[in-house]
Amino acid sequence: MLNIKNLNIHYNKNHVIKDLNLNMKSGSISIFLGRTGCGKTSVLNSIANLIDFTGDITFNEIPIVNKNINIAMSTQHYDLYNFKTVYENIILGLKLRKQPINKDEVLKLIGFFSLTDFIHKYPDTLSGGQKQTVSLLRSIVTKPDLFLLDEPFSALDSFSRENSQKFLLDYLKTINCTTILITHSIEEAVFLGDNIFIFHGSPASISKTFTNNKGLNRYDDYFISQTKIIRNIFGLT
């Protein structure tokens, strides 16, 4: 379980997150949903121990600063190495963690995303969506205990995006990791999330929390109703 207690984040004199308290069950997918600039990424960065914060963050009762927690993070900025091929970028996390490399499994994932012809290519030859997919695969092959995703599908077209969302749901079931995903897409939040946390205000806090039935057909009555409720919260018609 991931527990966040009295989290506060400041950038110089700017108070970004105020007294945030969250509990996320092991194996669950939690969605951070909110307008741009409301602090969602700051919370994710604090969980990854990339920025300074006050408060307590623990994972399975272990302080998040413990280096033995297997955390993987995939961002919308790709963070790929241009001097490494697609395959080398994907297995980099495994090598750094000194985890075994199951080449057949990696190649299967690469094939699923139609990247087989690009295995020996370099990132500067890829589209934005392909780079984002490589970044996602590099993180997910490490089979993390805690998986942090910041807009992981933002560069994908709508067809690839829905395909990737379905893949993520299915794959996460096999590795049973706790996942937090940031998105600006209400439909994506309803499709993927066990819980949806809506950020609001400045400094930001959680204004609304939804328990959600994930993985439903987008024409399902529940899916349509849940989407409408959340759209109304943001003043969307």
GROMACS .gro file of C-alpha atoms in nm:
model
  237
    1MET     CA    1   0.000   0.000   0.000
    2LEU     CA    2   0.117   0.353  -0.080
    3ASN     CA    3   0.047   0.605   0.195
    4ILE     CA    4   0.091   0.981   0.164
    5LYS     CA    5   0.048   1.184   0.480
    6ASN     CA    6   0.054   1.564   0.516
    7LEU     CA    7   0.244   1.614   0.191
    8ASN     CA    8   0.353   1.972   0.122
    9ILE     CA    9   0.559   2.085  -0.176
   10HIS     CA   10   0.713   2.427  -0.226
   11TYR     CA   11   0.910   2.574  -0.515
   12ASN     CA   12   1.090   2.867  -0.355
   13LYS     CA   13   0.798   3.067  -0.208
   14ASN     CA   14   0.535   2.900  -0.427
   15HIS     CA   15   0.324   2.654  -0.226
   16VAL     CA   16   0.225   2.391  -0.484
   17ILE     CA   17   0.073   2.106  -0.278
   18LYS     CA   18  -0.088   2.159   0.061
   19ASP     CA   19  -0.151   1.892   0.326
   20LEU     CA   20  -0.217   1.610   0.081
   21ASN     CA   21  -0.328   1.276   0.226
   22LEU     CA   22  -0.380   0.968   0.008
   23ASN     CA   23  -0.397   0.591   0.050
   24MET     CA   24  -0.362   0.360  -0.249
   25LYS     CA   25  -0.409  -0.017  -0.221
   26SER     CA   26  -0.142  -0.256  -0.342
   27GLY     CA   27  -0.201  -0.366  -0.699
   28SER     CA   28  -0.441  -0.081  -0.772
   29ILE     CA   29  -0.430   0.178  -1.050
   30SER     CA   30  -0.482   0.532  -0.921
   31ILE     CA   31  -0.544   0.822  -1.157
   32PHE     CA   32  -0.438   1.181  -1.093
   33LEU     CA   33  -0.674   1.402  -1.293
   34GLY     CA   34  -0.672   1.780  -1.308
   35ARG     CA   35  -0.598   2.087  -1.512
   36THR     CA   36  -0.246   2.170  -1.627
   37GLY     CA   37  -0.029   2.318  -1.354
   38CYS     CA   38  -0.229   2.189  -1.057
   39GLY     CA   39   0.059   1.991  -0.907
   40LYS     CA   40  -0.005   1.636  -1.026
   41THR     CA   41   0.348   1.587  -1.160
   42SER     CA   42   0.494   1.739  -0.845
   43VAL     CA   43   0.323   1.472  -0.637
   44LEU     CA   44   0.450   1.202  -0.871
   45ASN     CA   45   0.804   1.343  -0.848
   46SER     CA   46   0.785   1.344  -0.469
   47ILE     CA   47   0.681   0.977  -0.471
   48ALA     CA   48   0.978   0.906  -0.698
   49ASN     CA   49   1.194   1.099  -0.449
   50LEU     CA   50   1.306   1.340  -0.720
   51ILE     CA   51   1.217   1.664  -0.540
   52ASP     CA   52   1.215   1.797  -0.185
   53PHE     CA   53   0.894   1.773   0.015
   54THR     CA   54   0.767   1.767   0.370
   55GLY     CA   55   0.538   1.498   0.505
   56ASP     CA   56   0.555   1.119   0.496
   57ILE     CA   57   0.539   0.887   0.194
   58THR     CA   58   0.562   0.514   0.256
   59PHE     CA   59   0.522   0.208   0.036
   60ASN     CA   60   0.428  -0.108   0.223
   61GLU     CA   61   0.530   0.080   0.541
   62ILE     CA   62   0.879   0.150   0.403
   63PRO     CA   63   0.980   0.517   0.359
   64ILE     CA   64   0.988   0.606  -0.008
   65VAL     CA   65   1.349   0.724   0.024
   66ASN     CA   66   1.454   0.359   0.066
   67LYS     CA   67   1.660   0.265  -0.241
   68ASN     CA   68   1.543  -0.098  -0.224
   69ILE     CA   69   1.191  -0.015  -0.344
   70ASN     CA   70   1.159  -0.110  -0.711
   71ILE     CA   71   1.011   0.205  -0.864
   72ALA     CA   72   0.979   0.266  -1.238
   73MET     CA   73   0.873   0.594  -1.397
   74SER     CA   74   0.767   0.679  -1.751
   75THR     CA   75   0.718   1.042  -1.851
   76GLN     CA   76   0.586   1.228  -2.154
   77HIS     CA   77   0.939   1.359  -2.218
   78TYR     CA   78   1.065   1.012  -2.322
   79ASP     CA   79   1.415   1.050  -2.164
   80LEU     CA   80   1.569   0.813  -2.419
   81TYR     CA   81   1.939   0.788  -2.500
   82ASN     CA   82   2.002   0.888  -2.860
   83PHE     CA   83   2.322   0.682  -2.881
   84LYS     CA   84   2.137   0.360  -2.791
   85THR     CA   85   1.907   0.161  -3.017
   86VAL     CA   86   1.541   0.097  -2.943
   87TYR     CA   87   1.624  -0.245  -2.798
   88GLU     CA   88   1.915  -0.108  -2.592
   89ASN     CA   89   1.693   0.168  -2.451
   90ILE     CA   90   1.421  -0.080  -2.354
   91ILE     CA   91   1.653  -0.315  -2.166
   92LEU     CA   92   1.851  -0.033  -2.001
   93GLY     CA   93   1.647  -0.040  -1.681
   94LEU     CA   94   1.697  -0.415  -1.649
   95LYS     CA   95   2.073  -0.377  -1.691
   96LEU     CA   96   2.097  -0.094  -1.438
   97ARG     CA   97   1.899  -0.297  -1.185
   98LYS     CA   98   2.104  -0.607  -1.270
   99GLN     CA   99   1.781  -0.794  -1.345
  100PRO     CA  100   1.779  -1.088  -1.587
  101ILE     CA  101   1.690  -1.001  -1.946
  102ASN     CA  102   1.424  -1.222  -2.101
  103LYS     CA  103   1.494  -1.141  -2.465
  104ASP     CA  104   1.194  -1.336  -2.594
  105GLU     CA  105   0.960  -1.141  -2.366
  106VAL     CA  106   1.114  -0.808  -2.467
  107LEU     CA  107   1.087  -0.893  -2.837
  108LYS     CA  108   0.723  -0.999  -2.788
  109LEU     CA  109   0.641  -0.662  -2.633
  110ILE     CA  110   0.825  -0.480  -2.910
  111GLY     CA  111   0.629  -0.677  -3.167
  112PHE     CA  112   0.297  -0.605  -2.997
  113PHE     CA  113   0.359  -0.234  -3.051
  114SER     CA  114   0.473  -0.283  -3.413
  115LEU     CA  115   0.828  -0.175  -3.335
  116THR     CA  116   1.005  -0.488  -3.460
  117ASP     CA  117   1.140  -0.309  -3.769
  118PHE     CA  118   1.287  -0.040  -3.543
  119ILE     CA  119   1.476  -0.261  -3.296
  120HIS     CA  120   1.816  -0.150  -3.428
  121LYS     CA  121   1.711   0.209  -3.502
  122TYR     CA  122   1.798   0.510  -3.286
  123PRO     CA  123   1.546   0.741  -3.116
  124ASP     CA  124   1.602   1.031  -3.355
  125THR     CA  125   1.450   0.818  -3.633
  126LEU     CA  126   1.126   0.754  -3.439
  127SER     CA  127   0.802   0.946  -3.424
  128GLY     CA  128   0.692   1.103  -3.096
  129GLY     CA  129   0.444   0.823  -3.035
  130GLN     CA  130   0.707   0.557  -3.097
  131LYS     CA  131   0.949   0.727  -2.859
  132GLN     CA  132   0.679   0.737  -2.593
  133THR     CA  133   0.608   0.368  -2.641
  134VAL     CA  134   0.978   0.283  -2.605
  135SER     CA  135   0.987   0.486  -2.282
  136LEU     CA  136   0.684   0.296  -2.151
  137LEU     CA  137   0.835  -0.043  -2.239
  138ARG     CA  138   1.168   0.044  -2.080
  139SER     CA  139   0.988   0.105  -1.752
  140ILE     CA  140   0.741  -0.178  -1.760
  141VAL     CA  141   0.985  -0.460  -1.845
  142THR     CA  142   1.149  -0.409  -1.505
  143LYS     CA  143   0.822  -0.532  -1.347
  144PRO     CA  144   0.825  -0.265  -1.078
  145ASP     CA  145   0.651  -0.279  -0.744
  146LEU     CA  146   0.551   0.085  -0.787
  147PHE     CA  147   0.487   0.222  -1.137
  148LEU     CA  148   0.459   0.597  -1.196
  149LEU     CA  149   0.324   0.721  -1.530
  150ASP     CA  150   0.303   1.085  -1.635
  151GLU     CA  151   0.086   1.122  -1.947
  152PRO     CA  152   0.228   0.799  -2.097
  153PHE     CA  153   0.001   0.805  -2.404
  154SER     CA  154  -0.011   1.178  -2.483
  155ALA     CA  155   0.188   1.148  -2.809
  156LEU     CA  156  -0.014   0.857  -2.948
  157ASP     CA  157  -0.294   0.876  -3.203
  158SER     CA  158  -0.638   0.774  -3.079
  159PHE     CA  159  -0.614   0.421  -3.225
  160SER     CA  160  -0.274   0.347  -3.072
  161ARG     CA  161  -0.376   0.515  -2.748
  162GLU     CA  162  -0.673   0.285  -2.685
  163ASN     CA  163  -0.469  -0.019  -2.784
  164SER     CA  164  -0.195   0.084  -2.538
  165GLN     CA  165  -0.446   0.145  -2.260
  166LYS     CA  166  -0.584  -0.207  -2.301
  167PHE     CA  167  -0.231  -0.350  -2.306
  168LEU     CA  168  -0.142  -0.166  -1.985
  169LEU     CA  169  -0.446  -0.301  -1.801
  170ASP     CA  170  -0.376  -0.658  -1.909
  171TYR     CA  171  -0.002  -0.641  -1.841
  172LEU     CA  172  -0.035  -0.484  -1.498
  173LYS     CA  173  -0.255  -0.776  -1.392
  174THR     CA  174   0.034  -1.014  -1.462
  175ILE     CA  175   0.290  -0.826  -1.251
  176ASN     CA  176   0.052  -0.699  -0.979
  177CYS     CA  177   0.222  -0.365  -0.922
  178THR     CA  178   0.078  -0.051  -0.768
  179THR     CA  179   0.035   0.213  -1.036
  180ILE     CA  180  -0.024   0.588  -1.043
  181LEU     CA  181  -0.106   0.750  -1.375
  182ILE     CA  182  -0.143   1.118  -1.458
  183THR     CA  183  -0.375   1.211  -1.742
  184HIS     CA  184  -0.579   1.502  -1.875
  185SER     CA  185  -0.820   1.262  -2.047
  186ILE     CA  186  -1.137   1.191  -1.853
  187GLU     CA  187  -1.216   0.886  -2.069
  188GLU     CA  188  -0.868   0.749  -2.008
  189ALA     CA  189  -0.912   0.799  -1.634
  190VAL     CA  190  -1.245   0.613  -1.630
  191PHE     CA  191  -1.112   0.329  -1.846
  192LEU     CA  192  -0.791   0.271  -1.646
  193GLY     CA  193  -0.849   0.371  -1.287
  194ASP     CA  194  -0.956   0.182  -0.977
  195ASN     CA  195  -0.954   0.521  -0.809
  196ILE     CA  196  -0.965   0.869  -0.960
  197PHE     CA  197  -0.828   1.160  -0.759
  198ILE     CA  198  -0.926   1.504  -0.884
  199PHE     CA  199  -0.679   1.783  -0.813
  200HIS     CA  200  -0.796   2.139  -0.770
  201GLY     CA  201  -0.686   2.473  -0.629
  202SER     CA  202  -0.363   2.660  -0.572
  203PRO     CA  203  -0.194   2.529  -0.368
  204ALA     CA  204  -0.357   2.208  -0.489
  205SER     CA  205  -0.533   1.941  -0.288
  206ILE     CA  206  -0.772   1.656  -0.367
  207SER     CA  207  -1.119   1.799  -0.425
  208LYS     CA  208  -1.295   1.474  -0.514
  209THR     CA  209  -1.222   1.101  -0.508
  210PHE     CA  210  -1.401   0.838  -0.716
  211THR     CA  211  -1.399   0.462  -0.674
  212ASN     CA  212  -1.425   0.335  -1.029
  213ASN     CA  213  -1.496   0.021  -1.232
  214LYS     CA  214  -1.209   0.007  -1.481
  215GLY     CA  215  -1.170  -0.169  -1.815
  216LEU     CA  216  -1.530  -0.131  -1.933
  217ASN     CA  217  -1.646  -0.089  -2.290
  218ARG     CA  218  -1.668   0.280  -2.368
  219TYR     CA  219  -2.034   0.235  -2.467
  220ASP     CA  220  -2.118   0.081  -2.130
  221ASP     CA  221  -2.382   0.278  -1.937
  222TYR     CA  222  -2.160   0.300  -1.629
  223PHE     CA  223  -1.865   0.427  -1.834
  224ILE     CA  224  -2.079   0.694  -2.001
  225SER     CA  225  -2.237   0.801  -1.671
  226GLN     CA  226  -1.906   0.819  -1.484
  227THR     CA  227  -1.751   1.021  -1.765
  228LYS     CA  228  -2.041   1.268  -1.761
  229ILE     CA  229  -2.019   1.314  -1.383
  230ILE     CA  230  -1.649   1.399  -1.400
  231ARG     CA  231  -1.694   1.625  -1.703
  232ASN     CA  232  -1.955   1.821  -1.504
  233ILE     CA  233  -1.704   1.872  -1.222
  234PHE     CA  234  -1.473   2.046  -1.470
  235GLY     CA  235  -1.761   2.247  -1.619
  236LEU     CA  236  -1.759   2.054  -1.946
  237THR     CA  237  -2.078   1.970  -2.134
   0.00000   0.00000   0.00000
